[in-house]
Amino acid sequence: MAEEQNHARLLSELLRAAGSATIHNHWSDTVFVWLRRALGLRLELMVLLIAEVVALSYYRALRDGTGDPLTREVAARILADEERHVPFHCDQLRGAFPGAKGKLVAGAWRILLLGALAAVTIDHGKALGALGVTRLAFAAGVLGRFEQVVVEVHDGRTCLVATRPFTRRARPRGLL
């Protein structure tokens, strides 16, 4: 949590340097905190892992899509932290939901991801577009990484989530 608070501080300073104001609260943060605290440690880790996987794609888009060196540096620092967080969360969840229960939990986990992904693509779609990433390409990247995480947690393998570049026109299989 201390690293996440440091990320917020870095982003706040970046906005201040750009002459922009920060917001003090947002409905998505309220939902995120409520879900994290709702059903114990495992659900909290699952919700945090969703945020980490979304952050991998978001901060990579920010790092790669901006021409501002300070923004690139802040995004790169946050991205490096998130790349370490994903394997940690996977390790904590590995084997927590065996067998049929695991498949049911994985389905519910995917539904939570879709809600988070919808919120991010709606709220940040214009920013992603300005960075050269379409909402569909962003969603495809997040869905692909998340599916990798779910399989690796369920199968007991090590989560090594690479941050590959976005393709400019990505279409996830089975959609469109």
PDB file of C-alpha atoms in Angstrom:
ATOM      1  CA  MET A   1       0.000   0.000   0.000  1.00  0.00           C
ATOM      2  CA  ALA A   2       2.912   2.363   0.677  1.00  0.00           C
ATOM      3  CA  GLU A   3       4.049   1.974  -2.950  1.00  0.00           C
ATOM      4  CA  GLU A   4       0.530   2.737  -4.185  1.00  0.00           C
ATOM      5  CA  GLN A   5       0.472   5.862  -2.023  1.00  0.00           C
ATOM      6  CA  ASN A   6       3.828   6.836  -3.520  1.00  0.00           C
ATOM      7  CA  HIS A   7       2.337   6.385  -6.999  1.00  0.00           C
ATOM      8  CA  ALA A   8      -0.487   8.753  -6.039  1.00  0.00           C
ATOM      9  CA  ARG A   9       2.073  11.258  -4.754  1.00  0.00           C
ATOM     10  CA  LEU A  10       4.120  11.035  -7.979  1.00  0.00           C
ATOM     11  CA  LEU A  11       1.015  11.521 -10.118  1.00  0.00           C
ATOM     12  CA  SER A  12      -0.126  14.431  -7.977  1.00  0.00           C
ATOM     13  CA  GLU A  13       3.260  16.122  -8.364  1.00  0.00           C
ATOM     14  CA  LEU A  14       3.174  15.454 -12.108  1.00  0.00           C
ATOM     15  CA  LEU A  15      -0.241  17.119 -12.375  1.00  0.00           C
ATOM     16  CA  ARG A  16       0.948  20.041 -10.247  1.00  0.00           C
ATOM     17  CA  ALA A  17       4.003  20.463 -12.524  1.00  0.00           C
ATOM     18  CA  ALA A  18       1.623  20.585 -15.497  1.00  0.00           C
ATOM     19  CA  GLY A  19      -0.539  23.205 -13.778  1.00  0.00           C
ATOM     20  CA  SER A  20      -3.498  20.836 -13.354  1.00  0.00           C
ATOM     21  CA  ALA A  21      -5.570  20.231 -10.250  1.00  0.00           C
ATOM     22  CA  THR A  22      -6.113  16.862  -8.617  1.00  0.00           C
ATOM     23  CA  ILE A  23      -9.478  15.436  -7.620  1.00  0.00           C
ATOM     24  CA  HIS A  24     -10.092  14.495  -4.016  1.00  0.00           C
ATOM     25  CA  ASN A  25     -12.459  11.594  -4.580  1.00  0.00           C
ATOM     26  CA  HIS A  26     -14.026   9.528  -7.345  1.00  0.00           C
ATOM     27  CA  TRP A  27     -16.825   6.973  -7.324  1.00  0.00           C
ATOM     28  CA  SER A  28     -14.479   4.296  -8.692  1.00  0.00           C
ATOM     29  CA  ASP A  29     -12.178   4.624  -5.673  1.00  0.00           C
ATOM     30  CA  THR A  30     -15.147   4.189  -3.324  1.00  0.00           C
ATOM     31  CA  VAL A  31     -16.196   0.989  -5.134  1.00  0.00           C
ATOM     32  CA  PHE A  32     -12.600  -0.265  -5.230  1.00  0.00           C
ATOM     33  CA  VAL A  33     -12.107   0.235  -1.479  1.00  0.00           C
ATOM     34  CA  TRP A  34     -15.478  -1.337  -0.660  1.00  0.00           C
ATOM     35  CA  LEU A  35     -14.746  -4.438  -2.784  1.00  0.00           C
ATOM     36  CA  ARG A  36     -11.270  -4.792  -1.288  1.00  0.00           C
ATOM     37  CA  ARG A  37     -12.683  -4.849   2.217  1.00  0.00           C
ATOM     38  CA  ALA A  38     -15.891  -6.788   1.524  1.00  0.00           C
ATOM     39  CA  LEU A  39     -15.007 -10.460   1.913  1.00  0.00           C
ATOM     40  CA  GLY A  40     -11.587 -10.852   3.439  1.00  0.00           C
ATOM     41  CA  LEU A  41      -7.997 -11.165   2.350  1.00  0.00           C
ATOM     42  CA  ARG A  42      -8.427 -13.371  -0.728  1.00  0.00           C
ATOM     43  CA  LEU A  43     -10.996 -11.068  -2.320  1.00  0.00           C
ATOM     44  CA  GLU A  44      -8.815  -8.105  -1.430  1.00  0.00           C
ATOM     45  CA  LEU A  45      -5.867  -9.713  -3.241  1.00  0.00           C
ATOM     46  CA  MET A  46      -8.061 -10.545  -6.228  1.00  0.00           C
ATOM     47  CA  VAL A  47      -9.321  -6.952  -6.468  1.00  0.00           C
ATOM     48  CA  LEU A  48      -5.791  -5.597  -6.083  1.00  0.00           C
ATOM     49  CA  LEU A  49      -4.565  -7.935  -8.809  1.00  0.00           C
ATOM     50  CA  ILE A  50      -7.249  -6.617 -11.160  1.00  0.00           C
ATOM     51  CA  ALA A  51      -6.010  -3.087 -10.477  1.00  0.00           C
ATOM     52  CA  GLU A  52      -2.388  -4.161 -11.059  1.00  0.00           C
ATOM     53  CA  VAL A  53      -3.165  -5.814 -14.404  1.00  0.00           C
ATOM     54  CA  VAL A  54      -5.120  -2.765 -15.597  1.00  0.00           C
ATOM     55  CA  ALA A  55      -2.284  -0.523 -14.375  1.00  0.00           C
ATOM     56  CA  LEU A  56       0.272  -2.501 -16.400  1.00  0.00           C
ATOM     57  CA  SER A  57      -1.496  -1.561 -19.610  1.00  0.00           C
ATOM     58  CA  TYR A  58      -2.398   1.963 -18.550  1.00  0.00           C
ATOM     59  CA  TYR A  59       1.052   3.060 -17.425  1.00  0.00           C
ATOM     60  CA  ARG A  60       2.695   1.402 -20.396  1.00  0.00           C
ATOM     61  CA  ALA A  61       0.380   3.381 -22.683  1.00  0.00           C
ATOM     62  CA  LEU A  62       1.255   6.546 -20.765  1.00  0.00           C
ATOM     63  CA  ARG A  63       4.994   5.836 -20.857  1.00  0.00           C
ATOM     64  CA  ASP A  64       5.042   4.943 -24.553  1.00  0.00           C
ATOM     65  CA  GLY A  65       2.471   7.439 -25.802  1.00  0.00           C
ATOM     66  CA  THR A  66       3.610  10.734 -24.327  1.00  0.00           C
ATOM     67  CA  GLY A  67       6.279  13.060 -25.606  1.00  0.00           C
ATOM     68  CA  ASP A  68       6.870  14.598 -22.193  1.00  0.00           C
ATOM     69  CA  PRO A  69      10.060  13.246 -20.541  1.00  0.00           C
ATOM     70  CA  LEU A  70       8.805  13.805 -16.967  1.00  0.00           C
ATOM     71  CA  THR A  71       5.547  11.972 -17.668  1.00  0.00           C
ATOM     72  CA  ARG A  72       7.490   9.125 -19.298  1.00  0.00           C
ATOM     73  CA  GLU A  73       9.750   8.871 -16.241  1.00  0.00           C
ATOM     74  CA  VAL A  74       6.875   8.817 -13.740  1.00  0.00           C
ATOM     75  CA  ALA A  75       4.946   6.247 -15.809  1.00  0.00           C
ATOM     76  CA  ALA A  76       8.072   4.077 -16.162  1.00  0.00           C
ATOM     77  CA  ARG A  77       8.657   4.100 -12.395  1.00  0.00           C
ATOM     78  CA  ILE A  78       5.067   3.140 -11.653  1.00  0.00           C
ATOM     79  CA  LEU A  79       5.119   0.468 -14.369  1.00  0.00           C
ATOM     80  CA  ALA A  80       8.275  -1.086 -12.918  1.00  0.00           C
ATOM     81  CA  ASP A  81       6.577  -1.319  -9.512  1.00  0.00           C
ATOM     82  CA  GLU A  82       3.428  -2.870 -10.982  1.00  0.00           C
ATOM     83  CA  GLU A  83       5.490  -5.476 -12.836  1.00  0.00           C
ATOM     84  CA  ARG A  84       6.779  -6.657  -9.440  1.00  0.00           C
ATOM     85  CA  HIS A  85       3.357  -6.562  -7.792  1.00  0.00           C
ATOM     86  CA  VAL A  86       1.652  -8.980 -10.191  1.00  0.00           C
ATOM     87  CA  PRO A  87       3.865 -11.993  -9.416  1.00  0.00           C
ATOM     88  CA  PHE A  88       3.548 -11.243  -5.676  1.00  0.00           C
ATOM     89  CA  HIS A  89      -0.256 -11.291  -5.810  1.00  0.00           C
ATOM     90  CA  CYS A  90      -0.238 -14.422  -7.976  1.00  0.00           C
ATOM     91  CA  ASP A  91       1.992 -16.183  -5.452  1.00  0.00           C
ATOM     92  CA  GLN A  92      -0.404 -15.276  -2.644  1.00  0.00           C
ATOM     93  CA  LEU A  93      -3.440 -16.587  -4.549  1.00  0.00           C
ATOM     94  CA  ARG A  94      -1.895 -19.705  -6.077  1.00  0.00           C
ATOM     95  CA  GLY A  95      -3.786 -22.798  -4.976  1.00  0.00           C
ATOM     96  CA  ALA A  96      -6.369 -20.817  -2.982  1.00  0.00           C
ATOM     97  CA  PHE A  97      -9.307 -22.050  -5.078  1.00  0.00           C
ATOM     98  CA  PRO A  98      -8.805 -25.647  -6.220  1.00  0.00           C
ATOM     99  CA  GLY A  99     -11.013 -27.689  -8.544  1.00  0.00           C
ATOM    100  CA  ALA A 100     -14.565 -26.720  -9.431  1.00  0.00           C
ATOM    101  CA  LYS A 101     -14.571 -23.978  -6.800  1.00  0.00           C
ATOM    102  CA  GLY A 102     -11.604 -22.439  -8.617  1.00  0.00           C
ATOM    103  CA  LYS A 103     -13.496 -22.331 -11.907  1.00  0.00           C
ATOM    104  CA  LEU A 104     -16.462 -20.644 -10.245  1.00  0.00           C
ATOM    105  CA  VAL A 105     -14.199 -18.106  -8.511  1.00  0.00           C
ATOM    106  CA  ALA A 106     -12.320 -17.470 -11.780  1.00  0.00           C
ATOM    107  CA  GLY A 107     -15.642 -16.712 -13.504  1.00  0.00           C
ATOM    108  CA  ALA A 108     -16.625 -14.212 -10.818  1.00  0.00           C
ATOM    109  CA  TRP A 109     -13.123 -12.731 -10.960  1.00  0.00           C
ATOM    110  CA  ARG A 110     -13.474 -12.188 -14.711  1.00  0.00           C
ATOM    111  CA  ILE A 111     -16.797 -10.389 -14.136  1.00  0.00           C
ATOM    112  CA  LEU A 112     -15.109  -8.053 -11.638  1.00  0.00           C
ATOM    113  CA  LEU A 113     -12.365  -7.379 -14.194  1.00  0.00           C
ATOM    114  CA  LEU A 114     -14.924  -6.539 -16.881  1.00  0.00           C
ATOM    115  CA  GLY A 115     -16.529  -3.987 -14.556  1.00  0.00           C
ATOM    116  CA  ALA A 116     -13.172  -2.389 -13.764  1.00  0.00           C
ATOM    117  CA  LEU A 117     -12.165  -2.428 -17.426  1.00  0.00           C
ATOM    118  CA  ALA A 118     -15.445  -0.793 -18.464  1.00  0.00           C
ATOM    119  CA  ALA A 119     -14.925   1.964 -15.888  1.00  0.00           C
ATOM    120  CA  VAL A 120     -11.365   2.643 -17.032  1.00  0.00           C
ATOM    121  CA  THR A 121     -12.107   2.596 -20.760  1.00  0.00           C
ATOM    122  CA  ILE A 122     -15.105   4.904 -20.293  1.00  0.00           C
ATOM    123  CA  ASP A 123     -13.428   7.310 -17.856  1.00  0.00           C
ATOM    124  CA  HIS A 124     -10.012   7.322 -19.560  1.00  0.00           C
ATOM    125  CA  GLY A 125     -10.886   6.563 -23.187  1.00  0.00           C
ATOM    126  CA  LYS A 126     -10.054  10.061 -24.426  1.00  0.00           C
ATOM    127  CA  ALA A 127      -6.705  10.032 -22.624  1.00  0.00           C
ATOM    128  CA  LEU A 128      -5.885   6.609 -24.073  1.00  0.00           C
ATOM    129  CA  GLY A 129      -6.783   7.896 -27.542  1.00  0.00           C
ATOM    130  CA  ALA A 130      -4.477  10.882 -27.078  1.00  0.00           C
ATOM    131  CA  LEU A 131      -1.719   8.390 -26.222  1.00  0.00           C
ATOM    132  CA  GLY A 132      -2.362   6.494 -29.470  1.00  0.00           C
ATOM    133  CA  VAL A 133      -4.214   3.538 -27.939  1.00  0.00           C
ATOM    134  CA  THR A 134      -7.806   2.766 -28.830  1.00  0.00           C
ATOM    135  CA  ARG A 135     -10.223   1.601 -26.165  1.00  0.00           C
ATOM    136  CA  LEU A 136     -10.486  -1.742 -27.938  1.00  0.00           C
ATOM    137  CA  ALA A 137      -6.696  -2.198 -28.087  1.00  0.00           C
ATOM    138  CA  PHE A 138      -6.434  -1.291 -24.397  1.00  0.00           C
ATOM    139  CA  ALA A 139      -9.215  -3.713 -23.452  1.00  0.00           C
ATOM    140  CA  ALA A 140      -7.662  -6.489 -25.550  1.00  0.00           C
ATOM    141  CA  GLY A 141      -4.310  -6.011 -23.829  1.00  0.00           C
ATOM    142  CA  VAL A 142      -5.833  -6.068 -20.357  1.00  0.00           C
ATOM    143  CA  LEU A 143      -8.031  -9.089 -21.119  1.00  0.00           C
ATOM    144  CA  GLY A 144      -5.075 -11.034 -22.527  1.00  0.00           C
ATOM    145  CA  ARG A 145      -2.882 -10.314 -19.517  1.00  0.00           C
ATOM    146  CA  PHE A 146      -5.654 -11.048 -17.057  1.00  0.00           C
ATOM    147  CA  GLU A 147      -6.455 -14.373 -18.687  1.00  0.00           C
ATOM    148  CA  GLN A 148      -2.784 -15.284 -18.382  1.00  0.00           C
ATOM    149  CA  VAL A 149      -2.887 -14.408 -14.670  1.00  0.00           C
ATOM    150  CA  VAL A 150      -6.059 -16.455 -14.048  1.00  0.00           C
ATOM    151  CA  VAL A 151      -4.610 -19.522 -15.773  1.00  0.00           C
ATOM    152  CA  GLU A 152      -1.289 -19.212 -13.964  1.00  0.00           C
ATOM    153  CA  VAL A 153      -2.927 -18.772 -10.541  1.00  0.00           C
ATOM    154  CA  HIS A 154      -5.252 -21.736 -11.156  1.00  0.00           C
ATOM    155  CA  ASP A 155      -2.506 -23.978 -12.575  1.00  0.00           C
ATOM    156  CA  GLY A 156       0.013 -23.028  -9.898  1.00  0.00           C
ATOM    157  CA  ARG A 157       2.545 -21.550 -12.317  1.00  0.00           C
ATOM    158  CA  THR A 158       4.628 -18.431 -11.781  1.00  0.00           C
ATOM    159  CA  CYS A 159       3.027 -15.223 -13.061  1.00  0.00           C
ATOM    160  CA  LEU A 160       5.383 -13.421 -15.391  1.00  0.00           C
ATOM    161  CA  VAL A 161       3.230 -10.821 -17.083  1.00  0.00           C
ATOM    162  CA  ALA A 162       5.192  -9.189 -19.886  1.00  0.00           C
ATOM    163  CA  THR A 163       4.368  -5.640 -20.919  1.00  0.00           C
ATOM    164  CA  ARG A 164       4.319  -5.989 -24.687  1.00  0.00           C
ATOM    165  CA  PRO A 165       3.562  -2.934 -26.806  1.00  0.00           C
ATOM    166  CA  PHE A 166       0.022  -2.318 -27.995  1.00  0.00           C
ATOM    167  CA  THR A 167      -0.872  -3.122 -31.536  1.00  0.00           C
ATOM    168  CA  ARG A 168      -2.570  -0.144 -33.097  1.00  0.00           C
ATOM    169  CA  ARG A 169      -5.661  -2.129 -34.100  1.00  0.00           C
ATOM    170  CA  ALA A 170      -6.210  -4.997 -31.741  1.00  0.00           C
ATOM    171  CA  ARG A 171      -9.261  -7.206 -31.822  1.00  0.00           C
ATOM    172  CA  PRO A 172      -9.611  -9.765 -29.079  1.00  0.00           C
ATOM    173  CA  ARG A 173     -10.639 -13.203 -30.298  1.00  0.00           C
ATOM    174  CA  GLY A 174     -14.339 -13.776 -30.211  1.00  0.00           C
ATOM    175  CA  LEU A 175     -15.234 -10.078 -30.265  1.00  0.00           C
ATOM    176  CA  LEU A 176     -16.326  -8.228 -33.387  1.00  0.00           C
TER     177      LEU A 176
END
